[in-house]
Amino acid sequence: AIQMTQSPSSLSASVGDRVTITCRASQGIGDELGWYQHKPGKAPRLLIYATSTLQSGVPLRFSGSGSGTDFTLTISSLQPEDVATYYCLQDYNYPQTFGQGTKVEI
Amino acid sequence: EVQLVQSGAEVKKPGESLRISCQGSGYTFTKYWIVWVRQKAGKGLEWMGVMYPGDSDIRITPSFQGQVTISADKSINTAYLQWSSLKASDTALYYCARRHEDGAGGLDVWGQGTTVIVSS
């Protein structure tokens, strides 16, 4: 199975800061990567698919980039409602695999 | 409205069997894979397995093979995750999510989650 290594495991930033989370795949996955936001007590939410395509309804401050093995989720201006854990998930093949998660705090 | 609605929380004893469900509505059930995801308390998301209701194709990640059964009844737009003999280590929150048949678009709709507690 493809391993997804996500970093950092947690971060603390201020409102308005630019936040970057990275995900590295153990082998090339093209652009087949998604990012998810998970808040306690709620279902995970798809933010970005195919590396950089914003899911409908997701604020424009979220963006994704990368290809092959290295991917990035960027929050351009952190907002209080962005406090959550973020996961990458490779869509390249089965079994799909999540990164370990990044907890974002303010 | 497109949605996945999961069955309610369960409290079971070790060794008991259990089946939880995930019912889709508002879309063509047989055109989307249903993925099952586990989250243990304080831990990350784990991808367990997936089923395509259109042809019953099932893929289960190796660490869950033999531990769970995935199935679906497309006549009632419902997918199932089943255990024949629960262990305390199965205590977790379980989510279902859908994925388009061609894999595009990520896991775009999620169920609300089903809490399973296994305790003697």
mmCIF file of C-alpha atoms in Angstrom:
data_model
loop_
_atom_site.group_PDB
_atom_site.id
_atom_site.type_symbol
_atom_site.label_atom_id
_atom_site.label_comp_id
_atom_site.label_asym_id
_atom_site.label_seq_id
_atom_site.Cartn_x
_atom_site.Cartn_y
_atom_site.Cartn_z
ATOM 1 C CA ALA A 1 0.000 0.000 0.000
ATOM 2 C CA ILE A 2 1.089 3.558 -0.675
ATOM 3 C CA GLN A 3 2.224 5.336 2.480
ATOM 4 C CA MET A 4 1.301 8.969 2.998
ATOM 5 C CA THR A 5 3.576 10.959 5.298
ATOM 6 C CA GLN A 6 2.028 14.201 6.474
ATOM 7 C CA SER A 7 3.737 17.040 8.287
ATOM 8 C CA PRO A 8 3.687 18.695 10.671
ATOM 9 C CA SER A 9 1.577 16.628 13.054
ATOM 10 C CA SER A 10 0.364 19.823 14.673
ATOM 11 C CA LEU A 11 0.819 23.542 14.388
ATOM 12 C CA SER A 12 -0.274 26.691 16.128
ATOM 13 C CA ALA A 13 -0.716 29.914 14.188
ATOM 14 C CA SER A 14 -2.417 33.261 14.518
ATOM 15 C CA VAL A 15 -5.525 34.504 12.782
ATOM 16 C CA GLY A 16 -4.497 35.819 9.378
ATOM 17 C CA ASP A 17 -1.370 33.684 9.124
ATOM 18 C CA ARG A 18 -0.510 31.644 6.080
ATOM 19 C CA VAL A 19 -0.473 27.947 6.966
ATOM 20 C CA THR A 20 1.107 25.162 4.933
ATOM 21 C CA ILE A 21 0.688 21.424 5.404
ATOM 22 C CA THR A 22 2.605 18.893 3.362
ATOM 23 C CA CYS A 23 1.991 15.319 2.344
ATOM 24 C CA ARG A 24 4.505 12.978 0.757
ATOM 25 C CA ALA A 25 3.568 9.740 -0.997
ATOM 26 C CA SER A 26 5.842 6.689 -0.925
ATOM 27 C CA GLN A 27 5.456 6.409 -4.705
ATOM 28 C CA GLY A 28 4.185 8.625 -7.487
ATOM 29 C CA ILE A 29 0.429 9.190 -7.459
ATOM 30 C CA GLY A 30 0.114 11.729 -10.261
ATOM 31 C CA ASP A 31 -2.327 14.367 -9.095
ATOM 32 C CA GLU A 32 -4.632 11.938 -7.334
ATOM 33 C CA LEU A 33 -4.719 13.447 -3.904
ATOM 34 C CA GLY A 34 -7.421 15.006 -1.783
ATOM 35 C CA TRP A 35 -7.470 17.065 1.385
ATOM 36 C CA TYR A 36 -10.054 16.762 4.155
ATOM 37 C CA GLN A 37 -10.943 18.893 7.164
ATOM 38 C CA HIS A 38 -12.179 17.133 10.277
ATOM 39 C CA LYS A 39 -13.673 18.874 13.273
ATOM 40 C CA PRO A 40 -14.594 17.031 16.498
ATOM 41 C CA GLY A 41 -18.145 15.746 16.454
ATOM 42 C CA LYS A 42 -18.562 16.293 12.730
ATOM 43 C CA ALA A 43 -18.007 14.202 9.640
ATOM 44 C CA PRO A 44 -14.860 14.897 7.628
ATOM 45 C CA ARG A 45 -15.303 17.439 4.851
ATOM 46 C CA LEU A 46 -13.726 17.294 1.411
ATOM 47 C CA LEU A 47 -11.796 20.493 0.739
ATOM 48 C CA ILE A 48 -9.742 19.742 -2.360
ATOM 49 C CA TYR A 49 -9.566 16.879 -4.845
ATOM 50 C CA ALA A 50 -7.247 16.114 -7.733
ATOM 51 C CA THR A 51 -4.488 18.023 -5.880
ATOM 52 C CA SER A 52 -5.823 21.506 -6.575
ATOM 53 C CA THR A 53 -9.544 21.486 -7.408
ATOM 54 C CA LEU A 54 -11.569 23.246 -4.765
ATOM 55 C CA GLN A 55 -14.724 21.419 -3.732
ATOM 56 C CA SER A 56 -17.901 23.451 -4.142
ATOM 57 C CA GLY A 57 -18.554 25.736 -1.191
ATOM 58 C CA VAL A 58 -15.013 25.667 0.179
ATOM 59 C CA PRO A 59 -13.548 29.122 0.873
ATOM 60 C CA LEU A 60 -10.973 30.409 -1.583
ATOM 61 C CA ARG A 61 -8.367 30.770 1.165
ATOM 62 C CA PHE A 62 -7.809 27.020 0.816
ATOM 63 C CA SER A 63 -5.596 25.865 -2.033
ATOM 64 C CA GLY A 64 -3.647 22.785 -3.005
ATOM 65 C CA SER A 65 -0.611 22.116 -5.134
ATOM 66 C CA GLY A 66 1.923 19.465 -6.017
ATOM 67 C CA SER A 67 2.287 16.373 -8.166
ATOM 68 C CA GLY A 68 3.986 13.002 -8.143
ATOM 69 C CA THR A 69 4.988 12.481 -4.540
ATOM 70 C CA ASP A 70 4.895 15.894 -2.868
ATOM 71 C CA PHE A 71 1.744 17.847 -2.130
ATOM 72 C CA THR A 72 0.781 20.928 -0.181
ATOM 73 C CA LEU A 73 -2.372 22.334 1.384
ATOM 74 C CA THR A 74 -2.248 26.070 2.010
ATOM 75 C CA ILE A 75 -4.592 28.224 4.036
ATOM 76 C CA SER A 76 -3.783 31.732 2.891
ATOM 77 C CA SER A 77 -5.269 33.556 5.875
ATOM 78 C CA LEU A 78 -6.113 31.374 8.842
ATOM 79 C CA GLN A 79 -9.554 31.946 10.348
ATOM 80 C CA PRO A 80 -10.914 30.802 13.732
ATOM 81 C CA GLU A 81 -13.289 28.387 12.014
ATOM 82 C CA ASP A 82 -10.306 26.621 10.396
ATOM 83 C CA VAL A 83 -9.314 25.026 13.697
ATOM 84 C CA ALA A 84 -9.489 21.330 12.816
ATOM 85 C CA THR A 85 -7.407 18.339 11.879
ATOM 86 C CA TYR A 86 -6.480 18.090 8.214
ATOM 87 C CA TYR A 87 -5.805 14.858 6.330
ATOM 88 C CA CYS A 88 -4.519 14.031 2.896
ATOM 89 C CA LEU A 89 -5.860 10.932 1.129
ATOM 90 C CA GLN A 90 -4.365 9.352 -1.962
ATOM 91 C CA ASP A 91 -6.905 8.531 -4.680
ATOM 92 C CA TYR A 92 -4.405 6.727 -6.911
ATOM 93 C CA ASN A 93 -5.226 3.148 -6.076
ATOM 94 C CA TYR A 94 -6.797 0.792 -3.542
ATOM 95 C CA PRO A 95 -6.281 0.534 -0.686
ATOM 96 C CA GLN A 96 -6.547 4.276 -0.355
ATOM 97 C CA THR A 97 -4.430 5.671 2.461
ATOM 98 C CA PHE A 98 -4.704 8.738 4.670
ATOM 99 C CA GLY A 99 -1.871 10.811 6.031
ATOM 100 C CA GLN A 100 -1.518 10.838 9.807
ATOM 101 C CA GLY A 101 -3.270 14.207 10.127
ATOM 102 C CA THR A 102 -2.244 17.743 11.050
ATOM 103 C CA LYS A 103 -3.957 19.419 13.972
ATOM 104 C CA VAL A 104 -4.270 23.161 13.390
ATOM 105 C CA GLU A 105 -4.771 25.404 16.401
ATOM 106 C CA ILE A 106 -4.925 29.117 16.993
ATOM 107 C CA GLU B 1 -30.414 16.451 -1.188
ATOM 108 C CA VAL B 2 -27.577 13.979 -1.525
ATOM 109 C CA GLN B 3 -26.879 12.287 1.780
ATOM 110 C CA LEU B 4 -25.597 9.211 3.513
ATOM 111 C CA VAL B 5 -27.400 8.321 6.724
ATOM 112 C CA GLN B 6 -25.773 5.865 9.089
ATOM 113 C CA SER B 7 -27.345 3.679 11.727
ATOM 114 C CA GLY B 8 -27.223 4.626 15.378
ATOM 115 C CA ALA B 9 -24.659 4.043 18.066
ATOM 116 C CA GLU B 10 -24.107 0.513 19.311
ATOM 117 C CA VAL B 11 -22.881 -0.917 22.601
ATOM 118 C CA LYS B 12 -21.872 -4.550 22.368
ATOM 119 C CA LYS B 13 -19.972 -7.197 24.310
ATOM 120 C CA PRO B 14 -16.803 -8.880 23.056
ATOM 121 C CA GLY B 15 -17.645 -11.853 20.864
ATOM 122 C CA GLU B 16 -20.993 -10.469 19.726
ATOM 123 C CA SER B 17 -21.817 -9.804 16.104
ATOM 124 C CA LEU B 18 -22.808 -6.469 14.653
ATOM 125 C CA ARG B 19 -23.876 -4.929 11.376
ATOM 126 C CA ILE B 20 -23.989 -1.164 10.876
ATOM 127 C CA SER B 21 -25.544 0.492 7.879
ATOM 128 C CA CYS B 22 -25.148 3.457 5.556
ATOM 129 C CA GLN B 23 -28.135 4.437 3.399
ATOM 130 C CA GLY B 24 -27.695 6.698 0.406
ATOM 131 C CA SER B 25 -30.325 9.013 -1.017
ATOM 132 C CA GLY B 26 -30.595 11.766 -3.586
ATOM 133 C CA TYR B 27 -28.240 10.112 -6.081
ATOM 134 C CA THR B 28 -27.781 6.929 -8.127
ATOM 135 C CA PHE B 29 -26.459 4.566 -5.475
ATOM 136 C CA THR B 30 -24.962 2.108 -7.955
ATOM 137 C CA LYS B 31 -22.718 4.726 -9.567
ATOM 138 C CA TYR B 32 -20.640 5.455 -6.470
ATOM 139 C CA TRP B 33 -18.296 3.381 -4.394
ATOM 140 C CA ILE B 34 -19.016 3.364 -0.645
ATOM 141 C CA VAL B 35 -15.898 3.708 1.491
ATOM 142 C CA TRP B 36 -15.669 2.830 5.186
ATOM 143 C CA VAL B 37 -13.350 4.800 7.481
ATOM 144 C CA ARG B 38 -12.481 4.161 11.113
ATOM 145 C CA GLN B 39 -11.425 6.633 13.764
ATOM 146 C CA LYS B 40 -10.331 5.414 17.151
ATOM 147 C CA ALA B 41 -10.452 7.831 20.061
ATOM 148 C CA GLY B 42 -7.671 10.372 19.774
ATOM 149 C CA LYS B 43 -6.333 8.852 16.548
ATOM 150 C CA GLY B 44 -6.424 9.627 12.862
ATOM 151 C CA LEU B 45 -8.646 8.444 10.050
ATOM 152 C CA GLU B 46 -8.073 4.909 8.758
ATOM 153 C CA TRP B 47 -9.321 3.761 5.358
ATOM 154 C CA MET B 48 -10.859 0.328 5.879
ATOM 155 C CA GLY B 49 -12.353 -0.757 2.601
ATOM 156 C CA VAL B 50 -14.693 0.010 -0.249
ATOM 157 C CA MET B 51 -17.528 -1.548 -2.172
ATOM 158 C CA TYR B 52 -19.043 -0.771 -5.554
ATOM 159 C CA PRO B 53 -22.753 -1.567 -5.270
ATOM 160 C CA GLY B 54 -23.071 -1.720 -9.044
ATOM 161 C CA ASP B 55 -21.216 -5.031 -9.283
ATOM 162 C CA SER B 56 -20.355 -5.850 -5.646
ATOM 163 C CA ASP B 57 -16.625 -5.310 -6.222
ATOM 164 C CA ILE B 58 -15.029 -5.141 -2.754
ATOM 165 C CA ARG B 59 -11.528 -4.062 -1.706
ATOM 166 C CA ILE B 60 -10.459 -4.260 1.934
ATOM 167 C CA THR B 61 -7.157 -2.983 3.233
ATOM 168 C CA PRO B 62 -4.965 -5.864 4.475
ATOM 169 C CA SER B 63 -5.112 -4.910 8.156
ATOM 170 C CA PHE B 64 -8.902 -5.270 8.117
ATOM 171 C CA GLN B 65 -9.169 -8.350 5.919
ATOM 172 C CA GLY B 66 -10.769 -11.202 7.805
ATOM 173 C CA GLN B 67 -11.869 -8.797 10.533
ATOM 174 C CA VAL B 68 -14.847 -7.158 8.824
ATOM 175 C CA THR B 69 -17.284 -7.869 6.021
ATOM 176 C CA ILE B 70 -18.480 -5.209 3.616
ATOM 177 C CA SER B 71 -21.692 -5.664 1.686
ATOM 178 C CA ALA B 72 -24.591 -3.769 0.175
ATOM 179 C CA ASP B 73 -28.233 -4.158 -0.769
ATOM 180 C CA LYS B 74 -28.679 -1.974 -3.812
ATOM 181 C CA SER B 75 -32.449 -2.522 -3.767
ATOM 182 C CA ILE B 76 -32.587 -0.303 -0.676
ATOM 183 C CA ASN B 77 -29.503 1.833 -1.409
ATOM 184 C CA THR B 78 -27.768 0.597 1.713
ATOM 185 C CA ALA B 79 -24.213 -0.473 2.443
ATOM 186 C CA TYR B 80 -23.157 -2.489 5.476
ATOM 187 C CA LEU B 81 -20.097 -3.027 7.632
ATOM 188 C CA GLN B 82 -20.248 -6.203 9.650
ATOM 189 C CA TRP B 83 -18.340 -8.025 12.383
ATOM 190 C CA SER B 84 -18.922 -11.658 13.313
ATOM 191 C CA SER B 85 -17.067 -11.492 16.615
ATOM 192 C CA LEU B 86 -16.349 -8.061 18.059
ATOM 193 C CA LYS B 87 -13.241 -7.225 20.051
ATOM 194 C CA ALA B 88 -12.673 -4.356 22.459
ATOM 195 C CA SER B 89 -10.235 -2.986 19.883
ATOM 196 C CA ASP B 90 -13.158 -2.475 17.458
ATOM 197 C CA THR B 91 -14.382 0.368 19.674
ATOM 198 C CA ALA B 92 -14.329 3.373 17.380
ATOM 199 C CA LEU B 93 -16.296 5.832 15.297
ATOM 200 C CA TYR B 94 -17.061 4.521 11.831
ATOM 201 C CA TYR B 95 -17.864 6.676 8.830
ATOM 202 C CA CYS B 96 -19.094 5.825 5.385
ATOM 203 C CA ALA B 97 -18.443 8.073 2.404
ATOM 204 C CA ARG B 98 -19.105 7.917 -1.314
ATOM 205 C CA ARG B 99 -16.630 8.030 -4.195
ATOM 206 C CA HIS B 100 -17.660 8.361 -7.829
ATOM 207 C CA GLU B 101 -17.339 5.195 -9.896
ATOM 208 C CA ASP B 102 -14.497 6.702 -11.953
ATOM 209 C CA GLY B 103 -12.643 7.776 -8.828
ATOM 210 C CA ALA B 104 -12.911 11.454 -9.631
ATOM 211 C CA GLY B 105 -13.954 14.033 -7.103
ATOM 212 C CA GLY B 106 -12.732 12.539 -3.849
ATOM 213 C CA LEU B 107 -14.957 11.402 -0.982
ATOM 214 C CA ASP B 108 -17.491 14.159 -1.442
ATOM 215 C CA VAL B 109 -20.370 13.053 0.788
ATOM 216 C CA TRP B 110 -19.989 11.501 4.234
ATOM 217 C CA GLY B 111 -22.329 9.852 6.675
ATOM 218 C CA GLN B 112 -22.672 11.291 10.159
ATOM 219 C CA GLY B 113 -20.722 8.445 11.724
ATOM 220 C CA THR B 114 -21.661 5.450 13.877
ATOM 221 C CA THR B 115 -20.095 4.975 17.289
ATOM 222 C CA VAL B 116 -19.379 1.383 18.217
ATOM 223 C CA ILE B 117 -18.450 0.563 21.807
ATOM 224 C CA VAL B 118 -17.331 -2.948 22.648
ATOM 225 C CA SER B 119 -17.062 -3.567 26.354
ATOM 226 C CA SER B 120 -17.698 -6.385 28.769
#
